[in-house]
mmCIF file of C-alpha atoms and ligand atoms in Angstrom:
data_model
loop_
_atom_site.group_PDB
_atom_site.id
_atom_site.type_symbol
_atom_site.label_atom_id
_atom_site.label_comp_id
_atom_site.label_asym_id
_atom_site.label_seq_id
_atom_site.Cartn_x
_atom_site.Cartn_y
_atom_site.Cartn_z
ATOM 1 C CA MET A 1 94.610 107.162 11.599
ATOM 2 C CA SER A 2 97.720 106.442 13.526
ATOM 3 C CA THR A 3 100.065 105.503 10.755
ATOM 4 C CA GLN A 4 102.188 106.646 7.848
ATOM 5 C CA ARG A 5 102.632 103.112 6.561
ATOM 6 C CA ALA A 6 101.980 102.387 2.897
ATOM 7 C CA LYS A 7 98.911 100.387 1.878
ATOM 8 C CA LEU A 8 99.255 97.077 0.084
ATOM 9 C CA VAL A 9 96.581 95.175 -1.835
ATOM 10 C CA VAL A 10 97.475 91.691 -3.080
ATOM 11 C CA GLY A 11 95.307 89.398 -5.167
ATOM 12 C CA ASN A 12 95.346 85.680 -4.443
ATOM 13 C CA TRP A 13 94.068 83.992 -7.578
ATOM 14 C CA LYS A 14 94.170 80.564 -5.879
ATOM 15 C CA MET A 15 93.779 77.787 -8.500
ATOM 16 C CA HIS A 16 92.032 79.984 -11.049
ATOM 17 C CA GLY A 17 93.058 81.276 -14.454
ATOM 18 C CA ARG A 18 93.710 80.241 -18.038
ATOM 19 C CA ILE A 19 96.316 81.733 -20.353
ATOM 20 C CA SER A 20 93.520 82.957 -22.621
ATOM 21 C CA GLU A 21 91.639 84.752 -19.850
ATOM 22 C CA ASN A 22 94.546 86.063 -17.766
ATOM 23 C CA ALA A 23 95.782 88.511 -20.383
ATOM 24 C CA ALA A 24 92.802 90.843 -20.098
ATOM 25 C CA LEU A 25 92.788 90.688 -16.298
ATOM 26 C CA LEU A 26 96.520 91.395 -15.985
ATOM 27 C CA THR A 27 96.541 94.251 -18.493
ATOM 28 C CA GLU A 28 93.447 95.855 -16.998
ATOM 29 C CA VAL A 29 94.905 95.667 -13.487
ATOM 30 C CA ALA A 30 98.225 97.132 -14.692
ATOM 31 C CA ALA A 31 96.432 99.987 -16.473
ATOM 32 C CA GLY A 32 94.119 100.768 -13.544
ATOM 33 C CA ALA A 33 96.873 100.587 -10.945
ATOM 34 C CA SER A 34 98.974 103.125 -12.827
ATOM 35 C CA ALA A 35 96.536 105.815 -11.688
ATOM 36 C CA LEU A 36 97.063 105.042 -7.975
ATOM 37 C CA GLN A 37 99.334 107.101 -5.776
ATOM 38 C CA LYS A 38 102.672 105.473 -5.140
ATOM 39 C CA ASP A 39 102.153 104.573 -1.490
ATOM 40 C CA VAL A 40 99.418 102.172 -2.577
ATOM 41 C CA ARG A 41 101.261 99.017 -3.619
ATOM 42 C CA VAL A 42 99.560 96.323 -5.675
ATOM 43 C CA GLY A 43 100.431 92.672 -6.250
ATOM 44 C CA VAL A 44 98.870 89.540 -7.716
ATOM 45 C CA CYS A 45 99.801 86.027 -6.625
ATOM 46 C CA VAL A 46 99.142 83.689 -9.533
ATOM 47 C CA PRO A 47 99.485 79.937 -10.107
ATOM 48 C CA CYS A 48 103.109 79.116 -11.056
ATOM 49 C CA PRO A 49 102.325 78.185 -14.687
ATOM 50 C CA TYR A 50 101.285 81.809 -15.224
ATOM 51 C CA LEU A 51 104.429 83.450 -13.853
ATOM 52 C CA ALA A 52 105.978 83.976 -17.293
ATOM 53 C CA GLN A 53 102.753 85.523 -18.558
ATOM 54 C CA SER A 54 102.544 87.758 -15.480
ATOM 55 C CA GLN A 55 106.148 88.839 -15.943
ATOM 56 C CA ALA A 56 105.525 89.633 -19.614
ATOM 57 C CA LEU A 57 102.339 91.612 -19.005
ATOM 58 C CA LEU A 58 103.103 93.283 -15.660
ATOM 59 C CA GLY A 59 106.827 93.938 -16.115
ATOM 60 C CA GLY A 60 107.385 97.677 -16.245
ATOM 61 C CA SER A 61 104.021 98.388 -14.570
ATOM 62 C CA VAL A 62 103.529 99.295 -10.917
ATOM 63 C CA VAL A 63 101.942 95.889 -10.227
ATOM 64 C CA LYS A 64 104.208 93.219 -8.747
ATOM 65 C CA TRP A 65 103.488 89.502 -9.050
ATOM 66 C CA GLY A 66 103.965 86.578 -6.744
ATOM 67 C CA VAL A 67 103.455 82.913 -5.917
ATOM 68 C CA GLN A 68 101.000 81.306 -3.506
ATOM 69 C CA ASP A 69 103.465 78.977 -1.782
ATOM 70 C CA VAL A 70 107.142 78.065 -1.851
ATOM 71 C CA SER A 71 109.032 74.952 -0.824
ATOM 72 C CA ALA A 72 110.897 74.972 2.487
ATOM 73 C CA HIS A 73 113.855 73.584 0.506
ATOM 74 C CA ALA A 74 116.213 75.343 -1.878
ATOM 75 C CA GLY A 75 116.211 72.412 -4.305
ATOM 76 C CA GLY A 76 116.472 68.634 -4.546
ATOM 77 C CA ALA A 77 114.268 65.550 -4.667
ATOM 78 C CA TYR A 78 110.948 67.183 -3.766
ATOM 79 C CA THR A 79 108.586 66.193 -6.555
ATOM 80 C CA GLY A 80 105.949 68.776 -7.314
ATOM 81 C CA GLU A 81 107.421 71.540 -5.183
ATOM 82 C CA VAL A 82 108.568 74.939 -6.394
ATOM 83 C CA ALA A 83 111.640 76.600 -4.876
ATOM 84 C CA ALA A 84 111.660 80.284 -4.025
ATOM 85 C CA GLU A 85 114.711 80.678 -6.286
ATOM 86 C CA MET A 86 112.673 79.365 -9.234
ATOM 87 C CA ALA A 87 110.087 82.070 -8.606
ATOM 88 C CA VAL A 88 112.898 84.627 -8.544
ATOM 89 C CA ASP A 89 113.788 83.514 -12.086
ATOM 90 C CA PHE A 90 110.424 84.976 -13.119
ATOM 91 C CA GLY A 91 110.901 88.324 -11.407
ATOM 92 C CA VAL A 92 108.585 87.475 -8.522
ATOM 93 C CA THR A 93 108.243 89.864 -5.545
ATOM 94 C CA TYR A 94 105.713 88.217 -3.198
ATOM 95 C CA ALA A 95 105.292 84.707 -1.808
ATOM 96 C CA ILE A 96 102.188 83.825 0.175
ATOM 97 C CA VAL A 97 103.100 81.285 2.862
ATOM 98 C CA GLY A 98 100.895 79.450 5.341
ATOM 99 C CA HIS A 99 97.571 80.164 3.661
ATOM 100 C CA SER A 100 94.843 78.425 5.661
ATOM 101 C CA GLU A 101 94.006 76.235 2.653
ATOM 102 C CA ARG A 102 97.557 74.880 2.739
ATOM 103 C CA ARG A 103 97.532 74.511 6.522
ATOM 104 C CA ALA A 104 94.239 72.600 6.309
ATOM 105 C CA TYR A 105 94.562 70.545 3.096
ATOM 106 C CA HIS A 106 98.325 69.980 3.100
ATOM 107 C CA ARG A 107 98.775 69.774 6.862
ATOM 108 C CA GLU A 108 101.366 72.543 6.952
ATOM 109 C CA SER A 109 102.520 73.008 10.545
ATOM 110 C CA PRO A 110 103.467 76.366 12.080
ATOM 111 C CA GLU A 111 107.110 75.211 11.969
ATOM 112 C CA LEU A 112 106.941 74.361 8.254
ATOM 113 C CA VAL A 113 105.377 77.748 7.531
ATOM 114 C CA GLY A 114 108.265 79.322 9.455
ATOM 115 C CA ALA A 115 110.807 77.401 7.355
ATOM 116 C CA LYS A 116 109.064 78.474 4.134
ATOM 117 C CA THR A 117 109.084 82.091 5.274
ATOM 118 C CA LEU A 118 112.815 81.921 5.912
ATOM 119 C CA ARG A 119 113.457 80.328 2.490
ATOM 120 C CA ALA A 120 111.432 83.025 0.768
ATOM 121 C CA LEU A 121 113.361 85.771 2.566
ATOM 122 C CA GLU A 122 116.707 84.159 1.805
ATOM 123 C CA ALA A 123 115.772 84.064 -1.881
ATOM 124 C CA GLY A 124 114.959 87.778 -1.786
ATOM 125 C CA LEU A 125 111.149 87.476 -1.848
ATOM 126 C CA THR A 126 108.684 89.268 0.417
ATOM 127 C CA PRO A 127 106.732 86.593 2.298
ATOM 128 C CA ILE A 128 103.073 87.240 3.035
ATOM 129 C CA VAL A 129 102.568 85.077 6.117
ATOM 130 C CA CYS A 130 98.920 84.103 6.623
ATOM 131 C CA VAL A 131 97.500 83.500 10.082
ATOM 132 C CA GLY A 132 93.932 82.916 11.156
ATOM 133 C CA GLU A 133 91.552 81.042 13.415
ATOM 134 C CA THR A 134 88.626 78.746 12.645
ATOM 135 C CA LEU A 135 85.101 79.527 13.794
ATOM 136 C CA GLU A 136 85.375 76.933 16.587
ATOM 137 C CA GLU A 137 88.611 78.500 17.792
ATOM 138 C CA ARG A 138 87.064 81.972 17.767
ATOM 139 C CA GLU A 139 83.967 80.817 19.610
ATOM 140 C CA SER A 140 86.043 79.105 22.276
ATOM 141 C CA GLY A 141 88.021 82.308 22.858
ATOM 142 C CA ALA A 142 91.249 80.889 21.419
ATOM 143 C CA THR A 143 91.824 83.411 18.594
ATOM 144 C CA GLU A 144 94.875 85.131 20.096
ATOM 145 C CA GLN A 145 96.409 81.877 21.253
ATOM 146 C CA VAL A 146 96.029 80.301 17.797
ATOM 147 C CA ILE A 147 97.327 83.172 15.716
ATOM 148 C CA GLY A 148 99.974 83.973 18.332
ATOM 149 C CA THR A 149 101.312 80.423 18.012
ATOM 150 C CA GLN A 150 101.256 80.672 14.206
ATOM 151 C CA LEU A 151 103.159 83.969 14.203
ATOM 152 C CA ASP A 152 105.617 82.953 16.947
ATOM 153 C CA ALA A 153 106.703 79.878 14.958
ATOM 154 C CA VAL A 154 107.670 82.189 12.091
ATOM 155 C CA LEU A 155 109.312 84.948 14.147
ATOM 156 C CA ALA A 156 111.377 82.404 16.094
ATOM 157 C CA LEU A 157 113.341 81.575 12.937
ATOM 158 C CA LEU A 158 113.963 85.149 11.809
ATOM 159 C CA SER A 159 116.392 87.855 12.823
ATOM 160 C CA GLU A 160 114.915 91.245 13.638
ATOM 161 C CA GLU A 161 116.052 92.517 10.233
ATOM 162 C CA GLN A 162 114.444 89.580 8.432
ATOM 163 C CA ALA A 163 111.230 89.936 10.416
ATOM 164 C CA ALA A 164 111.008 93.591 9.404
ATOM 165 C CA GLY A 165 110.742 92.393 5.798
ATOM 166 C CA ILE A 166 107.669 90.190 6.141
ATOM 167 C CA VAL A 167 104.027 91.015 5.522
ATOM 168 C CA VAL A 168 101.449 89.346 7.783
ATOM 169 C CA ALA A 169 97.919 88.626 6.567
ATOM 170 C CA TYR A 170 95.209 88.012 9.136
ATOM 171 C CA GLU A 171 92.649 85.792 7.460
ATOM 172 C CA PRO A 172 89.973 84.373 9.751
ATOM 173 C CA VAL A 173 89.227 80.958 8.239
ATOM 174 C CA TRP A 174 85.497 81.491 8.740
ATOM 175 C CA ALA A 175 85.619 84.590 6.516
ATOM 176 C CA ILE A 176 87.493 83.117 3.542
ATOM 177 C CA GLY A 177 85.299 82.611 0.494
ATOM 178 C CA THR A 178 82.195 82.606 2.668
ATOM 179 C CA GLY A 179 80.952 86.155 2.152
ATOM 180 C CA LYS A 180 81.239 86.642 5.936
ATOM 181 C CA THR A 181 83.704 89.435 6.634
ATOM 182 C CA ALA A 182 85.058 90.225 10.061
ATOM 183 C CA GLN A 183 83.600 93.474 11.355
ATOM 184 C CA PRO A 184 86.203 96.237 10.937
ATOM 185 C CA GLU A 185 86.547 96.650 14.733
ATOM 186 C CA GLN A 186 86.816 92.873 15.170
ATOM 187 C CA ALA A 187 89.603 92.709 12.563
ATOM 188 C CA GLN A 188 91.316 95.786 14.032
ATOM 189 C CA ALA A 189 91.420 94.166 17.482
ATOM 190 C CA VAL A 190 93.275 91.157 16.067
ATOM 191 C CA HIS A 191 95.583 93.389 14.029
ATOM 192 C CA ALA A 192 96.441 95.388 17.154
ATOM 193 C CA PHE A 193 97.342 92.118 18.873
ATOM 194 C CA LEU A 194 99.545 91.118 15.904
ATOM 195 C CA ARG A 195 101.151 94.570 15.894
ATOM 196 C CA ARG A 196 102.084 94.164 19.585
ATOM 197 C CA LYS A 197 103.664 90.786 18.828
ATOM 198 C CA LEU A 198 105.692 92.290 15.978
ATOM 199 C CA GLN A 199 106.770 95.131 18.245
ATOM 200 C CA GLU A 200 108.022 92.607 20.811
ATOM 201 C CA LYS A 201 110.332 91.200 18.127
ATOM 202 C CA GLY A 202 111.961 94.604 17.761
ATOM 203 C CA ALA A 203 111.226 98.225 16.999
ATOM 204 C CA ALA A 204 112.055 97.756 13.305
ATOM 205 C CA VAL A 205 109.421 95.021 13.004
ATOM 206 C CA ALA A 206 106.558 97.086 14.401
ATOM 207 C CA ASN A 207 105.846 98.687 11.034
ATOM 208 C CA ALA A 208 105.642 95.464 9.024
ATOM 209 C CA LEU A 209 102.515 95.629 6.875
ATOM 210 C CA LEU A 210 99.455 93.832 8.248
ATOM 211 C CA LEU A 211 96.822 92.803 5.704
ATOM 212 C CA TYR A 212 93.276 91.646 6.323
ATOM 213 C CA GLY A 213 91.859 88.854 4.164
ATOM 214 C CA GLY A 214 88.506 87.107 3.993
ATOM 215 C CA SER A 215 85.647 88.213 1.716
ATOM 216 C CA VAL A 216 87.060 91.696 1.107
ATOM 217 C CA LYS A 217 84.881 93.327 -1.562
ATOM 218 C CA PRO A 218 84.593 96.825 -3.046
ATOM 219 C CA ASP A 219 81.774 97.685 -0.627
ATOM 220 C CA ASN A 220 83.530 96.712 2.618
ATOM 221 C CA ALA A 221 87.184 97.448 1.788
ATOM 222 C CA ARG A 222 87.171 101.113 2.664
ATOM 223 C CA GLU A 223 85.986 100.673 6.231
ATOM 224 C CA LEU A 224 88.390 97.800 6.849
ATOM 225 C CA PHE A 225 91.369 99.711 5.427
ATOM 226 C CA ALA A 226 90.541 102.780 7.510
ATOM 227 C CA GLN A 227 91.397 100.876 10.721
ATOM 228 C CA GLY A 228 94.671 101.996 12.289
ATOM 229 C CA ASP A 229 96.459 98.642 12.052
ATOM 230 C CA ILE A 230 95.002 97.366 8.777
ATOM 231 C CA ASP A 231 97.486 98.204 6.037
ATOM 232 C CA GLY A 232 95.586 96.656 3.144
ATOM 233 C CA GLY A 233 94.152 93.349 2.035
ATOM 234 C CA LEU A 234 94.740 89.887 0.649
ATOM 235 C CA ILE A 235 91.973 89.455 -1.874
ATOM 236 C CA GLY A 236 90.712 86.097 -3.157
ATOM 237 C CA GLY A 237 87.514 86.000 -5.198
ATOM 238 C CA ALA A 238 87.366 89.730 -5.882
ATOM 239 C CA SER A 239 90.882 89.698 -7.387
ATOM 240 C CA LEU A 240 89.593 87.741 -10.383
ATOM 241 C CA LYS A 241 87.595 90.697 -11.692
ATOM 242 C CA SER A 242 89.680 93.731 -12.595
ATOM 243 C CA LYS A 243 86.847 96.147 -11.834
ATOM 244 C CA ASP A 244 86.382 94.829 -8.292
ATOM 245 C CA PHE A 245 90.086 94.452 -7.601
ATOM 246 C CA LEU A 246 90.837 97.988 -8.755
ATOM 247 C CA ALA A 247 87.924 99.348 -6.709
ATOM 248 C CA ILE A 248 89.504 97.690 -3.658
ATOM 249 C CA CYS A 249 92.874 99.264 -4.544
ATOM 250 C CA ARG A 250 91.202 102.673 -4.750
ATOM 251 C CA ALA A 251 89.598 102.051 -1.347
ATOM 252 C CA ALA A 252 93.121 101.604 0.026
ATOM 253 C CA GLN A 253 94.072 104.947 -1.476
ATOM 254 C CA THR A 254 91.021 106.637 0.063
ATOM 255 C CA ALA A 255 91.931 105.185 3.449
ATOM 256 C CA LEU A 256 95.361 106.786 3.214
ATOM 257 C CA GLN A 257 94.007 110.275 2.616
HETATM 258 P P1 PGA B 301 88.404 85.555 -0.341
HETATM 259 O O1 PGA B 301 89.829 84.815 -0.128
HETATM 260 O O2 PGA B 301 88.689 87.014 -0.581
HETATM 261 O O3 PGA B 301 87.813 84.883 -1.566
HETATM 262 O O4 PGA B 301 87.599 85.322 0.884
HETATM 263 C C1 PGA B 301 90.870 85.430 0.589
HETATM 264 C C2 PGA B 301 92.042 84.489 0.672
HETATM 265 O O5 PGA B 301 91.835 83.280 0.849
HETATM 266 O O6 PGA B 301 93.206 84.924 0.583
#
């Protein structure tokens, strides 16, 4: 292991949850996470209607909460959008930006994802910038070109100091929700490429946390998190069950030891 960086495990609930069901999940995660060592950080990115509930149940615990998207605008006539500043009103720490589901279903361009990242940073949030290639792109050998373009569009808008405050999540589109995980060495190779790109932005940026996402489960998390440039995970399906999510958090702790 080449690094002293902290580990970070963030749940991405996507469009799941109900007030009645969230309470148990949030309290169980808060209780379980309290037993982790402090260089394992934990977050959950919930749908916006559940931010107040997350703040009420996670406030004072070690678990931070976040949103799954933010507007590129600070405010104004943008029906349906949520500004980063509004999330801040609910004590939010993390903002996922550029998730592949938003790039695909909402046609978010690399430039728009860059603008959202900048807005999140300016509001005081930690953006989790998602990058990833489709199966076709991987098979045609375009992985580095695709994720390089996605990351460059973000870094181009940020100062070195701002860039040092982002988290990057590598999520191969073919691994999300499919049960197909990238092999740990395959993921590590992409993370090493991303690490080099961050380093090019400046020495301070080289230690930005790099998460892997895409069918991370309790039984594969440990091996993934043991890779030198994988600093944790962005967890979809398995973040909806406290037992699985906490097992993944403990795998991050094991990888640190
Ligand atoms: P998954 O989702 O863990 O269900 O594959 C990950 C994500 O989309 O962030």
